[in-house]
CSV table of N, CA, C and O in Angstrom, one decimal:
chain,number,residue,atom,x,y,z
Y,559,UNK,N,-10.1,0.6,-38.1
Y,559,UNK,CA,-9.5,1.4,-37.1
Y,559,UNK,C,-10.6,2.0,-36.1
Y,559,UNK,O,-10.3,2.0,-34.9
Y,560,UNK,N,-11.7,2.4,-36.7
Y,560,UNK,CA,-12.7,2.9,-35.8
Y,560,UNK,C,-13.3,1.8,-34.9
Y,560,UNK,O,-13.6,2.1,-33.7
Y,561,UNK,N,-13.4,0.6,-35.4
Y,561,UNK,CA,-13.9,-0.5,-34.6
Y,561,UNK,C,-13.0,-0.8,-33.4
Y,561,UNK,O,-13.4,-1.0,-32.3
Y,562,UNK,N,-11.7,-0.8,-33.7
Y,562,UNK,CA,-10.7,-1.0,-32.7
Y,562,UNK,C,-10.7,0.1,-31.6
Y,562,UNK,O,-10.6,-0.2,-30.4
Y,563,UNK,N,-10.8,1.3,-32.1
Y,563,UNK,CA,-10.9,2.4,-31.1
Y,563,UNK,C,-12.2,2.3,-30.3
Y,563,UNK,O,-12.1,2.6,-29.0
Y,564,UNK,N,-13.2,1.9,-30.9
Y,564,UNK,CA,-14.5,1.8,-30.2
Y,564,UNK,C,-14.4,0.7,-29.1
Y,564,UNK,O,-14.9,0.8,-28.0
Y,565,UNK,N,-13.7,-0.4,-29.5
Y,565,UNK,CA,-13.6,-1.5,-28.5
Y,565,UNK,C,-12.8,-1.1,-27.3
Y,565,UNK,O,-13.1,-1.4,-26.2
Y,566,UNK,N,-11.6,-0.4,-27.6
Y,566,UNK,CA,-10.8,0.1,-26.5
Y,566,UNK,C,-11.6,1.1,-25.6
Y,566,UNK,O,-11.5,1.0,-24.4
Y,567,UNK,N,-12.3,2.0,-26.3
Y,567,UNK,CA,-13.1,3.0,-25.5
Y,567,UNK,C,-14.1,2.3,-24.7
Y,567,UNK,O,-14.4,2.7,-23.5
Y,568,UNK,N,-14.8,1.3,-25.2
Y,568,UNK,CA,-15.8,0.6,-24.5
Y,568,UNK,C,-15.2,-0.2,-23.3
Y,568,UNK,O,-15.8,-0.2,-22.2
Y,569,UNK,N,-14.0,-0.8,-23.5
Y,569,UNK,CA,-13.4,-1.5,-22.4
Y,569,UNK,C,-13.0,-0.5,-21.3
Y,569,UNK,O,-13.2,-0.9,-20.2
Y,570,UNK,N,-12.4,0.6,-21.7
Y,570,UNK,CA,-12.1,1.6,-20.7
Y,570,UNK,C,-13.3,2.1,-19.9
Y,570,UNK,O,-13.2,2.3,-18.7
Y,571,UNK,N,-14.4,2.3,-20.6
Y,571,UNK,CA,-15.6,2.7,-19.9
Y,571,UNK,C,-16.1,1.7,-18.9
Y,571,UNK,O,-16.5,2.0,-17.8
Y,572,UNK,N,-16.1,0.4,-19.4
Y,572,UNK,CA,-16.5,-0.7,-18.4
Y,572,UNK,C,-15.5,-0.8,-17.2
Y,572,UNK,O,-15.9,-1.0,-16.1
Y,573,UNK,N,-14.2,-0.5,-17.5
Y,573,UNK,CA,-13.2,-0.6,-16.4
Y,573,UNK,C,-13.5,0.5,-15.4
Y,573,UNK,O,-13.4,0.3,-14.2
Y,574,UNK,N,-13.8,1.7,-15.9
Y,574,UNK,CA,-14.1,2.8,-15.0
Y,574,UNK,C,-15.4,2.5,-14.1
Y,574,UNK,O,-15.4,2.7,-12.9
Y,575,UNK,N,-16.4,2.0,-14.7
Y,575,UNK,CA,-17.6,1.6,-14.0
Y,575,UNK,C,-17.4,0.5,-13.0
Y,575,UNK,O,-17.9,0.5,-11.9
Y,576,UNK,N,-16.6,-0.5,-13.4
Y,576,UNK,CA,-16.3,-1.6,-12.5
Y,576,UNK,C,-15.5,-1.1,-11.3
Y,576,UNK,O,-15.7,-1.5,-10.1
Y,577,UNK,N,-14.5,-0.2,-11.5
Y,577,UNK,CA,-13.7,0.3,-10.4
Y,577,UNK,C,-14.6,1.2,-9.4
Y,577,UNK,O,-14.5,1.1,-8.2
Y,578,UNK,N,-15.5,2.0,-10.0
Y,578,UNK,CA,-16.4,2.8,-9.2
Y,578,UNK,C,-17.3,1.9,-8.4
Y,578,UNK,O,-17.6,2.2,-7.2
Y,579,UNK,N,-17.8,0.8,-9.0
Y,579,UNK,CA,-18.7,-0.1,-8.2
Y,579,UNK,C,-17.9,-0.8,-7.1
Y,579,UNK,O,-18.5,-0.9,-6.0
Y,580,UNK,N,-16.7,-1.2,-7.4
Y,580,UNK,CA,-15.9,-1.9,-6.3
Y,580,UNK,C,-15.6,-0.9,-5.2
Y,580,UNK,O,-15.7,-1.2,-4.0
Y,581,UNK,N,-15.3,0.3,-5.5
Y,581,UNK,CA,-15.1,1.3,-4.5
Y,581,UNK,C,-16.3,1.6,-3.6
Y,581,UNK,O,-16.1,1.7,-2.4
Y,582,UNK,N,-17.4,1.7,-4.2
Y,582,UNK,CA,-18.7,1.9,-3.4
Y,582,UNK,C,-18.9,0.7,-2.5
Y,582,UNK,O,-19.4,0.8,-1.4
Y,583,UNK,N,-18.7,-0.6,-3.0
Y,583,UNK,CA,-18.9,-1.7,-2.2
Y,583,UNK,C,-17.9,-1.8,-1.0
Y,583,UNK,O,-18.3,-2.0,0.1
Y,584,UNK,N,-16.6,-1.5,-1.3
Y,584,UNK,CA,-15.7,-1.4,-0.2
Y,584,UNK,C,-16.0,-0.4,0.8
Y,584,UNK,O,-15.9,-0.6,2.1
Y,585,UNK,N,-16.4,0.8,0.4
Y,585,UNK,CA,-16.7,1.9,1.4
Y,585,UNK,C,-18.0,1.5,2.1
Y,585,UNK,O,-18.1,2.0,3.3
Y,586,UNK,N,-18.9,0.8,1.6
Y,586,UNK,CA,-20.1,0.4,2.3
Y,586,UNK,C,-19.9,-0.6,3.4
Y,586,UNK,O,-20.4,-0.5,4.5
Y,587,UNK,N,-19.1,-1.7,3.0
Y,587,UNK,CA,-18.9,-2.7,4.0
Y,587,UNK,C,-17.7,-2.5,4.9
Y,587,UNK,O,-17.5,-3.2,5.9
Y,588,UNK,N,-16.7,-1.7,4.5
Y,588,UNK,CA,-15.5,-1.4,5.3
Y,588,UNK,C,-15.3,0.1,5.5
Y,588,UNK,O,-14.5,0.7,4.8
Y,589,UNK,N,-16.1,0.7,6.4
Y,589,UNK,CA,-16.0,2.1,6.5
Y,589,UNK,C,-14.7,2.6,7.1
Y,589,UNK,O,-14.0,1.7,7.7
Y,590,UNK,N,-14.3,3.8,6.9
Y,590,UNK,CA,-13.0,4.3,7.3
Y,590,UNK,C,-13.0,4.3,8.8
Y,590,UNK,O,-14.0,4.6,9.5
Y,591,UNK,N,-11.8,4.1,9.4
Y,591,UNK,CA,-11.6,4.1,10.8
Y,591,UNK,C,-11.4,5.5,11.2
Y,591,UNK,O,-11.0,6.4,10.4
Y,592,UNK,N,-11.6,5.9,12.5
Y,592,UNK,CA,-11.4,7.2,12.9
Y,592,UNK,C,-9.9,7.6,12.7
Y,592,UNK,O,-9.0,6.8,12.7
Y,593,UNK,N,-9.7,8.9,12.4
Y,593,UNK,CA,-8.4,9.4,12.0
Y,593,UNK,C,-7.3,9.2,13.1
Y,593,UNK,O,-6.1,9.1,12.8
Y,594,UNK,N,-7.6,9.1,14.4
Y,594,UNK,CA,-6.7,9.0,15.4
Y,594,UNK,C,-6.2,7.5,15.6
Y,594,UNK,O,-5.2,7.3,16.3
Y,595,UNK,N,-6.9,6.6,15.0
Y,595,UNK,CA,-6.5,5.1,15.2
Y,595,UNK,C,-5.6,4.7,14.1
Y,595,UNK,O,-5.8,4.9,12.9
Y,596,UNK,N,-4.4,4.2,14.5
Y,596,UNK,CA,-3.5,3.6,13.5
Y,596,UNK,C,-3.5,2.1,13.7
Y,596,UNK,O,-3.3,1.6,14.7
Y,597,UNK,N,-3.8,1.5,12.6
Y,597,UNK,CA,-4.0,0.0,12.6
Y,597,UNK,C,-2.7,-0.7,12.8
Y,597,UNK,O,-1.8,-0.5,12.0
Y,598,UNK,N,-2.5,-1.5,13.9
Y,598,UNK,CA,-1.4,-2.3,14.0
Y,598,UNK,C,-0.2,-1.7,14.6
Y,598,UNK,O,0.8,-2.3,14.9
Y,599,UNK,N,-0.2,-0.4,14.9
Y,599,UNK,CA,1.0,0.3,15.6
Y,599,UNK,C,0.5,1.1,16.8
Y,599,UNK,O,-0.6,1.6,16.8
Y,600,UNK,N,1.4,1.1,17.8
Y,600,UNK,CA,1.1,1.9,18.9
Y,600,UNK,C,2.2,3.0,19.1
Y,600,UNK,O,3.2,2.9,18.5
Y,601,UNK,N,1.9,4.0,19.9
Y,601,UNK,CA,2.8,5.1,19.9
Y,601,UNK,C,4.1,4.7,20.6
Y,601,UNK,O,5.1,5.3,20.3
Y,602,UNK,N,4.2,3.8,21.5
Y,602,UNK,CA,5.4,3.4,22.1
Y,602,UNK,C,6.3,2.5,21.3
Y,602,UNK,O,7.4,2.2,21.7
Y,603,UNK,N,5.9,2.0,20.1
Y,603,UNK,CA,6.7,1.2,19.3
Y,603,UNK,C,7.8,1.8,18.5
Y,603,UNK,O,8.6,1.2,18.1
Y,604,UNK,N,7.7,3.2,18.4
Y,604,UNK,CA,8.7,3.9,17.6
Y,604,UNK,C,10.1,3.7,18.1
Y,604,UNK,O,11.0,3.4,17.3
Y,605,UNK,N,10.4,3.7,19.4
Y,605,UNK,CA,11.7,3.6,19.9
Y,605,UNK,C,12.2,2.1,19.7
Y,605,UNK,O,13.4,1.9,19.4
Y,606,UNK,N,11.3,1.2,19.9
Y,606,UNK,CA,11.7,-0.2,19.7
Y,606,UNK,C,12.0,-0.5,18.2
Y,606,UNK,O,13.0,-1.2,17.9
Y,607,UNK,N,11.3,0.1,17.3
Y,607,UNK,CA,11.6,-0.1,15.9
Y,607,UNK,C,12.9,0.5,15.6
Y,607,UNK,O,13.7,0.0,14.8
Y,608,UNK,N,13.1,1.7,16.1
Y,608,UNK,CA,14.4,2.4,15.8
Y,608,UNK,C,15.6,1.6,16.3
Y,608,UNK,O,16.7,1.5,15.6
Y,609,UNK,N,15.4,1.0,17.5
Y,609,UNK,CA,16.5,0.2,18.1
Y,609,UNK,C,16.8,-1.0,17.2
Y,609,UNK,O,17.9,-1.4,17.0
Y,610,UNK,N,15.7,-1.7,16.7
Y,610,UNK,CA,15.8,-2.9,15.9
Y,610,UNK,C,16.5,-2.5,14.6
Y,610,UNK,O,17.4,-3.3,14.1
Y,611,UNK,N,16.2,-1.4,14.0
Y,611,UNK,CA,16.8,-1.0,12.7
Y,611,UNK,C,18.3,-0.7,12.9
Y,611,UNK,O,19.1,-1.1,12.2
Y,612,UNK,N,18.5,0.0,14.0
Y,612,UNK,CA,19.9,0.4,14.3
Y,612,UNK,C,20.8,-0.9,14.5
Y,612,UNK,O,21.9,-1.0,14.1
Y,613,UNK,N,20.2,-1.9,15.3
Y,613,UNK,CA,21.0,-3.1,15.5
Y,613,UNK,C,21.2,-3.9,14.2
Y,613,UNK,O,22.3,-4.5,14.0
Y,614,UNK,N,20.2,-3.9,13.3
Y,614,UNK,CA,20.3,-4.6,12.1
Y,614,UNK,C,21.4,-3.9,11.2
Y,614,UNK,O,22.2,-4.6,10.5
Y,615,UNK,N,21.4,-2.6,11.1
Y,615,UNK,CA,22.4,-1.9,10.4
Y,615,UNK,C,23.8,-2.1,10.9
Y,615,UNK,O,24.8,-2.4,10.2
Y,616,UNK,N,23.9,-2.1,12.2
Y,616,UNK,CA,25.2,-2.4,12.9
Y,616,UNK,C,25.7,-3.8,12.6
Y,616,UNK,O,26.9,-4.0,12.2
Y,617,UNK,N,24.9,-4.7,12.6
Y,617,UNK,CA,25.2,-6.1,12.3
Y,617,UNK,C,25.6,-6.3,10.8
Y,617,UNK,O,26.6,-7.0,10.5
Y,618,UNK,N,24.9,-5.6,9.9
Y,618,UNK,CA,25.2,-5.7,8.5
Y,618,UNK,C,26.6,-5.1,8.2
Y,618,UNK,O,27.4,-5.7,7.5
Y,619,UNK,N,26.8,-3.9,8.8
Y,619,UNK,CA,28.1,-3.3,8.6
Y,619,UNK,C,29.3,-4.1,9.2
Y,619,UNK,O,30.4,-4.1,8.7
Y,620,UNK,N,29.0,-4.8,10.3
Y,620,UNK,CA,30.0,-5.7,10.9
Y,620,UNK,C,30.4,-6.8,10.0
Y,620,UNK,O,31.5,-7.2,9.9
Y,621,UNK,N,29.4,-7.4,9.3
Y,621,UNK,CA,29.6,-8.5,8.4
Y,621,UNK,C,30.2,-8.1,7.1
Y,621,UNK,O,30.8,-8.8,6.4
Y,622,UNK,N,29.8,-6.9,6.6
Y,622,UNK,CA,30.2,-6.4,5.3
Y,622,UNK,C,31.0,-5.1,5.4
Y,622,UNK,O,30.4,-4.0,5.1
Y,623,UNK,N,32.3,-5.2,5.8
Y,623,UNK,CA,33.0,-3.9,6.0
Y,623,UNK,C,33.3,-3.3,4.6
Y,623,UNK,O,33.5,-4.0,3.6
Y,624,UNK,N,33.5,-2.0,4.7
Y,624,UNK,CA,33.8,-1.2,3.4
Y,624,UNK,C,35.3,-1.5,3.2
Y,624,UNK,O,36.1,-1.7,4.0
Y,625,UNK,N,35.7,-1.4,1.9
Y,625,UNK,CA,37.1,-1.6,1.5
Y,625,UNK,C,38.0,-0.5,1.9
Y,625,UNK,O,37.8,0.6,2.0
C-alpha cells in the first residue's frame, strides 16, 4: 500500500512540475496581449452577431412550432 501511494504521489509531483514547465514555456514564447485588444472580434460586430442569432432563432421557431 505504501509503494502504491508513493507511486501516485511521485506521479502527481511530476505532473505538477511538467505543468509548471509548460506554463513557463508558453508565457515565454507567447506573451500576453494588451488588455484592450480582443483577438478576432471588433466592437462593431456585436449588432451583426445579435441580428444573426435573432434570425436563427426565428427560423428555428418557424420550423418547430410549439404544440
